[in-house]
Coordinates of C-alpha atoms and ligand atoms in Angstrom, one line a residue:
X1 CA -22.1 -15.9 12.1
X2 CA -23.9 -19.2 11.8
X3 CA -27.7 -19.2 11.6
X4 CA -28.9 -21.8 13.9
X5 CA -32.5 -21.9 12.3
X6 CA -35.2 -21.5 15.1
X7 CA -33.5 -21.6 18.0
X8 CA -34.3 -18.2 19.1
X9 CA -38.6 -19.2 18.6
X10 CA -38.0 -22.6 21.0
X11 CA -36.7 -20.2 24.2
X12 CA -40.2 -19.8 24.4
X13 CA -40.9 -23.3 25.5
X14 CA -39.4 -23.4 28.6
X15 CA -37.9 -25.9 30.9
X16 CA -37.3 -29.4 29.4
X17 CA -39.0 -28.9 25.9
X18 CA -37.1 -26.3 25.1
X19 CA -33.9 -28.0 26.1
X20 CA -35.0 -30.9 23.6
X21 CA -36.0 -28.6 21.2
X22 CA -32.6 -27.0 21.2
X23 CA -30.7 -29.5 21.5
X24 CA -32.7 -31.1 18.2
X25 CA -32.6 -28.2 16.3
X26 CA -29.6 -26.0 17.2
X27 CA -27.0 -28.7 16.7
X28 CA -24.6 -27.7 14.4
X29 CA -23.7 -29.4 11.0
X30 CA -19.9 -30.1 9.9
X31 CA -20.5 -27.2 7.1
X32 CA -21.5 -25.0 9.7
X33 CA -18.1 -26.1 12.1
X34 CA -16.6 -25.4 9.0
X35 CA -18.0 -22.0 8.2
X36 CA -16.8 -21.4 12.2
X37 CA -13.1 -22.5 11.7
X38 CA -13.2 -20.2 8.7
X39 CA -15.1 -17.1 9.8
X40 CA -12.9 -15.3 11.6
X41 CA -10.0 -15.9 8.7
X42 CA -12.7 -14.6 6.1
X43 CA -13.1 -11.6 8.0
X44 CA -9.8 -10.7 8.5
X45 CA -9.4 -11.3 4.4
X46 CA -12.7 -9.1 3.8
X47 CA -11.6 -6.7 6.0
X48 CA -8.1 -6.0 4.6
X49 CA -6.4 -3.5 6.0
X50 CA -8.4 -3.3 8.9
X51 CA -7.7 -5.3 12.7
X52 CA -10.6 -8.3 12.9
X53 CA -12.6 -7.6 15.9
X54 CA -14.0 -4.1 14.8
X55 CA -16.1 -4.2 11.8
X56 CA -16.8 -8.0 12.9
X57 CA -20.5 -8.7 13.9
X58 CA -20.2 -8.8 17.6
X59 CA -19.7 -12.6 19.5
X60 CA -20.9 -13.4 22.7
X61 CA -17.7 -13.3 25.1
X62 CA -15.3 -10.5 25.1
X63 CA -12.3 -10.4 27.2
X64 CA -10.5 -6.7 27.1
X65 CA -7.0 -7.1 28.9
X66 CA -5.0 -4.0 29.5
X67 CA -0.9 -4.4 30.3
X68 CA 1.9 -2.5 31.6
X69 CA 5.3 -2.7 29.4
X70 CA 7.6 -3.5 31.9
X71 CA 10.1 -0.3 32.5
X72 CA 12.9 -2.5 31.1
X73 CA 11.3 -3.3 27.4
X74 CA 13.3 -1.3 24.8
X75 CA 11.6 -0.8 21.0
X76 CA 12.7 -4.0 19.7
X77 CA 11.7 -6.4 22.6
X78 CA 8.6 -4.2 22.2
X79 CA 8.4 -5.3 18.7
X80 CA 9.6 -8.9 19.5
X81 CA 6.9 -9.7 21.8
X82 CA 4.2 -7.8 19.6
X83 CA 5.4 -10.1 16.5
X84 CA 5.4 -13.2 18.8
X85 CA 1.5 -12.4 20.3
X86 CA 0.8 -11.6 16.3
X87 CA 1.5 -14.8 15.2
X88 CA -0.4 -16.7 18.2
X89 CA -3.1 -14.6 17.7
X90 CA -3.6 -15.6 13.3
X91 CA -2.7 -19.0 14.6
X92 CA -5.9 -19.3 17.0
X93 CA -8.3 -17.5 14.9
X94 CA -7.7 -19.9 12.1
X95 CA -8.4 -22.8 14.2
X96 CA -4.4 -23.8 14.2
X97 CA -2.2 -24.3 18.0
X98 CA 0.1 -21.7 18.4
X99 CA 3.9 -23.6 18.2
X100 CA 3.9 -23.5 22.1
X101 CA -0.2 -24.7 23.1
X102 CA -0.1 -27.2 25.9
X103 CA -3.7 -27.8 24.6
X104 CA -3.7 -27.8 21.1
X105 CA -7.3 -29.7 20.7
X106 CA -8.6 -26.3 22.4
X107 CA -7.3 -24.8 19.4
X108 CA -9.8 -26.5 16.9
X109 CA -12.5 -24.5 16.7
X110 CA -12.4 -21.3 16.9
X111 CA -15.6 -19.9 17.2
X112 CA -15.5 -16.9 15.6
X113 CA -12.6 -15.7 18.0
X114 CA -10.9 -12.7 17.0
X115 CA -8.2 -10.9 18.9
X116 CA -7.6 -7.1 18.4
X117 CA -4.3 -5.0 19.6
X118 CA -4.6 -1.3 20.9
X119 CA -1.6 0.7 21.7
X120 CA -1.9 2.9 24.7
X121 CA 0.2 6.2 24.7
X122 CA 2.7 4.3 27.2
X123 CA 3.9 1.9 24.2
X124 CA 3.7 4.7 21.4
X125 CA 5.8 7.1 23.6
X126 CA 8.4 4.3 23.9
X127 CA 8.8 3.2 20.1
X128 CA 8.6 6.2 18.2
X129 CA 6.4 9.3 19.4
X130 CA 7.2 11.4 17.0
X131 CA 3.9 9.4 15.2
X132 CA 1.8 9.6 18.3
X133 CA -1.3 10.4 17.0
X134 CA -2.8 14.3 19.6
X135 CA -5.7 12.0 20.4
X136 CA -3.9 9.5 22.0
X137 CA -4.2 10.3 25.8
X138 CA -6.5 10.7 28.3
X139 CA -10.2 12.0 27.6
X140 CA -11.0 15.6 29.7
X141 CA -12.7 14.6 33.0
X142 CA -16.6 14.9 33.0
X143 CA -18.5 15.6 36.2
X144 CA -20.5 12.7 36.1
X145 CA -16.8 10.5 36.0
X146 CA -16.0 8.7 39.3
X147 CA -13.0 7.1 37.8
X148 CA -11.1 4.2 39.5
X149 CA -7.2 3.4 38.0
X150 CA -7.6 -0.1 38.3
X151 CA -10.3 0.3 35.3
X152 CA -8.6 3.1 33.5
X153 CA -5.3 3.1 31.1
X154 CA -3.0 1.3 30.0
X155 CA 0.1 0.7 28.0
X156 CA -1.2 -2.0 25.6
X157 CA -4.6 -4.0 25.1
X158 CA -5.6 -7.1 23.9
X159 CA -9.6 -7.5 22.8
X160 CA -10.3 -11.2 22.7
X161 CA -13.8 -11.9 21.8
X162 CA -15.4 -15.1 21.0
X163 CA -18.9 -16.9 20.7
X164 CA -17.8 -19.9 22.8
X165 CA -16.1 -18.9 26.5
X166 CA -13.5 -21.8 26.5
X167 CA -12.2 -21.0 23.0
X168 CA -11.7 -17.5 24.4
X169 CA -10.1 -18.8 28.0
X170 CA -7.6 -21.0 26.4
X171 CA -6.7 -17.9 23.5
X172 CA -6.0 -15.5 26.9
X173 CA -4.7 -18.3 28.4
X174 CA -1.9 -18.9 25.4
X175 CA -1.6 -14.8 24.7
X176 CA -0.9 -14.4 28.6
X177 CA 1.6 -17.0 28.8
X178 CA 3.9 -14.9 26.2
X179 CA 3.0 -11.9 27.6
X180 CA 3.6 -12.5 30.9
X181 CA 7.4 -12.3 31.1
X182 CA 7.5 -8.5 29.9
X183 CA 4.3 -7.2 31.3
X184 CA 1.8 -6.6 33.8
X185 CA -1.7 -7.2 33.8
X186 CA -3.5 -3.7 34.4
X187 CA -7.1 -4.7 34.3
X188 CA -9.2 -7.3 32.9
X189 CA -13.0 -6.4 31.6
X190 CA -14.7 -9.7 30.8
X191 CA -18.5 -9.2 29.3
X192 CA -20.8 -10.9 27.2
X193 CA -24.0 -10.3 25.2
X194 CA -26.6 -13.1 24.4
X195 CA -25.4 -16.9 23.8
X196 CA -25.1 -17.7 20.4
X197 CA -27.7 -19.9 19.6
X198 CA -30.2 -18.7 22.4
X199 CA -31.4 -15.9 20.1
X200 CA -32.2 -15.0 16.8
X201 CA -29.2 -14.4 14.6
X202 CA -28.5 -10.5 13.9
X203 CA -31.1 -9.7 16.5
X204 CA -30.0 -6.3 19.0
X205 CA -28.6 -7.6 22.0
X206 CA -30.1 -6.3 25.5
X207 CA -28.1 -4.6 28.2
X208 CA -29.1 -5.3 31.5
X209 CA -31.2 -2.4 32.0
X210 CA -33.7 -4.6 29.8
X211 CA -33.0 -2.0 26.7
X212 CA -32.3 -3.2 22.9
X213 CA -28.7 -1.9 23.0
X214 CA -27.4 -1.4 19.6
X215 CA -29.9 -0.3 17.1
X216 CA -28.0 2.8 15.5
X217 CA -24.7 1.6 14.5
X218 CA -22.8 2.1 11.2
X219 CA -23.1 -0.6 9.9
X220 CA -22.4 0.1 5.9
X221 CA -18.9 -0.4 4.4
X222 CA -19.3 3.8 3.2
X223 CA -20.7 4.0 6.8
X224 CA -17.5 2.6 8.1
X225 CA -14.9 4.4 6.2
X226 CA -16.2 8.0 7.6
X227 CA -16.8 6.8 11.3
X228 CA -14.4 4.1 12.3
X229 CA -11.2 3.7 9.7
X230 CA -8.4 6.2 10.0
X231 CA -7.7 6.8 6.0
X232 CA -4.5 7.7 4.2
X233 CA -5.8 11.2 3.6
X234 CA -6.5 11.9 7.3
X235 CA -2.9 13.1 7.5
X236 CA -2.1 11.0 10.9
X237 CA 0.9 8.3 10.4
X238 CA 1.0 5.5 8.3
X239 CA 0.9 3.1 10.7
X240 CA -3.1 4.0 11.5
X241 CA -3.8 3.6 8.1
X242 CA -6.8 1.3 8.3
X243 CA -6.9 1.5 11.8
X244 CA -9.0 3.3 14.2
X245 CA -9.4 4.5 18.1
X246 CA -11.1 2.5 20.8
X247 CA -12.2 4.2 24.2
X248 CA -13.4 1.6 26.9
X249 CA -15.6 2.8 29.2
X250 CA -16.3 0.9 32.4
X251 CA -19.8 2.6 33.2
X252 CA -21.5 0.9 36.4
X253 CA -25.3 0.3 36.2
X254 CA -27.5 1.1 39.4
X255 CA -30.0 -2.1 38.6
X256 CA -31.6 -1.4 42.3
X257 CA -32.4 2.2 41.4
X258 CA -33.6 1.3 37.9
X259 CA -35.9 -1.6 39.9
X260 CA -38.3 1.5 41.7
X261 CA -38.5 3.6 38.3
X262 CA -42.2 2.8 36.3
X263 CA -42.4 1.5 33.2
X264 CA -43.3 5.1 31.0
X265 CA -39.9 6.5 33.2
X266 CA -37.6 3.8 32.2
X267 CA -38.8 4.4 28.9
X268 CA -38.9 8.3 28.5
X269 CA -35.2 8.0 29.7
X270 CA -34.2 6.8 26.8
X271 CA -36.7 8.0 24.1
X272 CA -37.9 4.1 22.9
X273 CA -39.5 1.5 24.0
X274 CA -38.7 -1.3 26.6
X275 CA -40.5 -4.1 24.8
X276 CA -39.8 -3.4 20.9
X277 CA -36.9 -1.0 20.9
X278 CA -38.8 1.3 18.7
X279 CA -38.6 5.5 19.3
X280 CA -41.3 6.8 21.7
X281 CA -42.4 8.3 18.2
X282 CA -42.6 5.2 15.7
X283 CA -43.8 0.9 16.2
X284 CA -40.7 -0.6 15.3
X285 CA -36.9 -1.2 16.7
X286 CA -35.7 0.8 13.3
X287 CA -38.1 3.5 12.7
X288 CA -36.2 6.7 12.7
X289 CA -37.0 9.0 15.4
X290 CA -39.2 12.3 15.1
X291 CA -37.3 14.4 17.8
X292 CA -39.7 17.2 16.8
X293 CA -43.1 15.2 17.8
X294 CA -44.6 17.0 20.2
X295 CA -47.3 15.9 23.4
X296 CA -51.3 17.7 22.8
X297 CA -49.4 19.3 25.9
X298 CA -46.7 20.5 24.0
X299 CA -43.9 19.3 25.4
X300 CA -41.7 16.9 22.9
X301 CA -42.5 13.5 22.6
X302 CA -38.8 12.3 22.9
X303 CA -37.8 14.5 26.2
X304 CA -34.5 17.0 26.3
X305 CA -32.8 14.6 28.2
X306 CA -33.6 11.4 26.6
X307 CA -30.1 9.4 26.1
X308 CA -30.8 9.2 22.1
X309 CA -31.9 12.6 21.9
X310 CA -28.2 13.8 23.6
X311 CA -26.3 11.2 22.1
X312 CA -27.4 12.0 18.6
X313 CA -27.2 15.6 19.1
X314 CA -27.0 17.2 15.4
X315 CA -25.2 14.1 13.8
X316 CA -22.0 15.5 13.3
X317 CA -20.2 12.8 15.9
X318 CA -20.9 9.0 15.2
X319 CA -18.8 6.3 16.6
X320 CA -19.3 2.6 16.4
X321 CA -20.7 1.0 19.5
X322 CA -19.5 -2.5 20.8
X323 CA -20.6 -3.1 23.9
X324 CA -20.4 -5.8 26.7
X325 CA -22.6 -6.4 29.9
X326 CA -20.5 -7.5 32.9
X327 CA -22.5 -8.7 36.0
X328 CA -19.5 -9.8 38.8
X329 CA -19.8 -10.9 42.5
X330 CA -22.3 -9.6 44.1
X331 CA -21.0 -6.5 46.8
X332 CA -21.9 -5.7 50.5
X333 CA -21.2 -8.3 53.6
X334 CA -22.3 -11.1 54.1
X335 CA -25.6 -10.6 56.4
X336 CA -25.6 -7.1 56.4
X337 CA -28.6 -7.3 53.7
X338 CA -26.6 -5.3 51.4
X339 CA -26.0 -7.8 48.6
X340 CA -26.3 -6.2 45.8
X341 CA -25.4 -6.6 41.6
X342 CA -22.0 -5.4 40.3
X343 CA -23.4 -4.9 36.8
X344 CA -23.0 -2.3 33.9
X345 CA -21.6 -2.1 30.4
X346 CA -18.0 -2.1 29.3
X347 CA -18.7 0.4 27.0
X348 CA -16.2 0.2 24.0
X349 CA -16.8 2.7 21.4
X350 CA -14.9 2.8 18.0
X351 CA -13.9 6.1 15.8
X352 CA -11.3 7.7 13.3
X353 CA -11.1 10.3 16.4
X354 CA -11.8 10.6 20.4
X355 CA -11.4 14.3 20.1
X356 CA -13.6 15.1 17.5
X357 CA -16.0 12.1 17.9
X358 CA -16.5 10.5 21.3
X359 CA -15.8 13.7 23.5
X360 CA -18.0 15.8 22.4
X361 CA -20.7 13.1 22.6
X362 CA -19.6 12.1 26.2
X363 CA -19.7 15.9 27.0
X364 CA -23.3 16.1 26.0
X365 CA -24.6 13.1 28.3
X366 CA -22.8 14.1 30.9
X367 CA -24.2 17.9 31.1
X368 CA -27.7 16.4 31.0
X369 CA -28.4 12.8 30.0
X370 CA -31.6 10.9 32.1
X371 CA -29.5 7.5 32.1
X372 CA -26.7 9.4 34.6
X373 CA -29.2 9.2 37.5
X374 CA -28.4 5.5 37.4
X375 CA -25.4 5.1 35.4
X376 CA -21.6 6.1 36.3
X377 CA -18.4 5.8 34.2
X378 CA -15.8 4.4 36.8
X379 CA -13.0 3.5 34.0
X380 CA -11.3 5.3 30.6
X381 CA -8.8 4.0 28.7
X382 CA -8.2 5.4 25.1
X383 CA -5.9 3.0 22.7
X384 CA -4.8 3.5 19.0
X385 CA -6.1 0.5 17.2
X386 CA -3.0 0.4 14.1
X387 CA -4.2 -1.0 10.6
X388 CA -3.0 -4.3 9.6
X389 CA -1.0 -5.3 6.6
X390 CA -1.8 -9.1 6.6
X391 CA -3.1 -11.6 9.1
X392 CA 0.7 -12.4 10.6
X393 CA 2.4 -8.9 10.4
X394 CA 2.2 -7.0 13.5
X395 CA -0.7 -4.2 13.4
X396 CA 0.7 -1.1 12.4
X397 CA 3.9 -2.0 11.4
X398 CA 5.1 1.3 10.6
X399 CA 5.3 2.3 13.8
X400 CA 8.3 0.1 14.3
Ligands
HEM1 C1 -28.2 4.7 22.0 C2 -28.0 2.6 26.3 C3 -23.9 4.9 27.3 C4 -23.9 6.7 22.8 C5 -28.5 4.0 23.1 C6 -29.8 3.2 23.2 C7 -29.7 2.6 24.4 C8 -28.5 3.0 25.1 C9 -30.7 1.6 25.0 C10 -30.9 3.1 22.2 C11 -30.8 2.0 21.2 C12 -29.6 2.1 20.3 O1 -29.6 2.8 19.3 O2 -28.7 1.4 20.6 C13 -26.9 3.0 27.0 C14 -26.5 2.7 28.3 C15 -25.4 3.3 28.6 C16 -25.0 4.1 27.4 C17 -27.3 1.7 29.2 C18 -24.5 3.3 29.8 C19 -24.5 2.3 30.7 C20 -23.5 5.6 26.2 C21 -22.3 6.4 26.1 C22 -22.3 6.9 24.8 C23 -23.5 6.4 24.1 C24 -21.3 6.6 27.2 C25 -21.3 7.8 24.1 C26 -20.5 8.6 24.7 C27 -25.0 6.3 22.2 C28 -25.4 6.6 20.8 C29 -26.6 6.1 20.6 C30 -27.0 5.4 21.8 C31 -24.5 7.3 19.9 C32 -27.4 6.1 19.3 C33 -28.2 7.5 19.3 C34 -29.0 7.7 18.0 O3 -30.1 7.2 17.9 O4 -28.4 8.3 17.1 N1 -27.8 3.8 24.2 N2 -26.0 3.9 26.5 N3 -24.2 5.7 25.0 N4 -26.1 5.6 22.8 FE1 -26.1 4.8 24.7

């Protein structure tokens, strides 16, 4: 990503010095426009074998879009349209119009745009389901779900993510135009973390809870391989061969109930601190928790029901988290004093395996996880993410 030197210290200015002090320092150089045109392109080349938009440090915008294959679409229309969106897509994140942009200047830089395809059981069923990975359906219900279907499944998805928000409105505007004609829109989920440039580059983004969201991650290429990529000796199909799973979870946030929690509640919820991010036991963000520290009362430093003490549980499950906040219009009538935030996380976690990774986890917060007294998951949607050959071929071309 580029490194827009000192930005992140000049926030601290406020008001009109620190618009001239961004606007002086934060401007970016031709090399840097270049290294944007070319990042998403380099990561797709680093990560062979693997869909950009995973491994990829996260951007600022995200746009998830899930579709409905029209009941008519046989395999190789399927394939048609999947080739034609494949080629728009390596078009856009190389900086290049796809053949048919009305806008083709929007094309030009692409600011670290990358899109990523998911295939929902729907689109696997109708191609060739004798390779449908077991995974590839619904997650079990958990008590805490309150699950609406106009945020839940889905036949195919597109992640667009970007660090500009009209480089990724005029990608979804191109990918929608070609999808239109065979599908339905199911949902859309549009979030975003921090603005690039309005923080320090490779800092942890907060949620709107006020939390550092994002601390442990695998972020290691050997981390990686055992949590996210699907490899050729995991006996699934060829065609997920460098691919992974991606489980979207649209989990509202309470933000009024959050406002009349103290300070030393917020924080036991989770087990680390508001301000630094660091473990109730340690001083900084990446200190690693002692879940065995103890109170002079006795009782354990980092509670039972702290989120990172449930999430973590023994270590066996990891999963890769890549979050978005999405705040939308606010809800209640008009005078009726009942204006309130519509705000949570589109919480999009990737693994080699749902089953064995993200349910058991899920299962865990939901028996007994602080965070649920404010939190509630009210969309699911599980998607095979396929590996990808080249930039160009379709993901998971095997399938076919
Ligand atoms: C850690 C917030 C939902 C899995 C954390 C942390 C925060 C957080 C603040 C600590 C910092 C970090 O390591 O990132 C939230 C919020 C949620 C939510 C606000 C809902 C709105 C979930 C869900 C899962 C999950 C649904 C998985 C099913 C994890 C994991 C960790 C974590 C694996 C790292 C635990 C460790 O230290 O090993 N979350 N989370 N979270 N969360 Fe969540």
């Amino acid at each position: 990503m580029l490194g827009w030197g000192g930005a992140g210290a000049t926030v601290a200015l406020g008001g009109r010095a620190a618009v001239d002090a961004i606007a002086e320092q934060s401007a970016p150089s031709p090399e840097e426009l270049a290294r944007a045109a070319a990042f998403a392109f380099e990561t797709a080349t680093i990560e062979s074998g693997h869909q950009p938009g995973i491994a990829t440090p996260q951007q600022a915008h995200a746009s998830f879009i899930a579709f409905d294959l029209d009941a008519s679409l046989t395999a190789s229309r399927i394939k048609a349209l999947l080739q034609i969106l494949t080629d728009d897509s390596a078009r856009l994140m190389t900086g290049t119009a796809p053949i048919a942009d009305q806008e083709p200047e929007m094309a030009g830089d692409p600011a670290g745009l990358t899109v990523t395809m998911g295939y929902g059981p729907g689109l696997v069923d109708r191609v060739n389901p004798a390779a449908k990975p077991s995974w590839l359906k619904p997650l079990p219900g958990y008590k805490i779900d309150k699950l609406e279907d106009r945020w839940s499944g889905g036949d195919f998805l597109l992640q667009i993510c970007a660090d500009d928000p009209i480089t990724l409105a005029h990608a979804r505007r191109v990918l929608l135009k070609d999808a239109r004609a065979f599908t339905t829109v199911r949902w859309v989920q549009d979030g975003f973390l921090g603005a690039r440039g309005a923080r320090v580059t490779g800092t942890t983004m907060r949620n709107l809870f006020g939390q550092l969201d994002g601390t442990v991650n695998p972020r290691t290429s050997e981390d990686l391989g055992q949590v996210v990529w699907i490899g050729s000796d995991s006996g699934e199909s060829a065609w997920l061969h460098g691919g992974s799973s991606l489980v979207i979870r649209r989990i509202s946030m309470d933000l009024e109930r959050w406002d009349e929690v103290d300070r030393p509640g917020r924080e036991a919820s989770i087990g680390r601190r508001l301000d630094s991010g660091a473990p109730l036991t340690g001083t900084n963000e990446h200190d690693a928790p002692d879940f065995e520290a103890r109170t002079p009362q006795g009782f354990h430093v980092i509670g039972p029901a702290a989120h990172i003490r449930r999430a973590r549980g023994d270590g066996a499950e990891r999963i890769l988290r890549r979050p978005y906040n999405y705040d939308t219009a606010l809800s209640g009538a008009a005078g009726s004093g009942a204006q309130v935030n519509d705000s949570g996380l589109i919480f999009a976690a990737y693994q080699a395996n749902p089953e064995k990774q993200f349910a058991p986890m899920q299962a865990r917060l939901a028996e007994a996880d602080l965070l649920n007294t404010w939190t509630t998951p009210i969309g699911s949607a599980v998607f095979a993410i396929p590996g990808l050959g080249e930039l160009g071929e379709i993901p998971g071309k095997a399938l076919f």
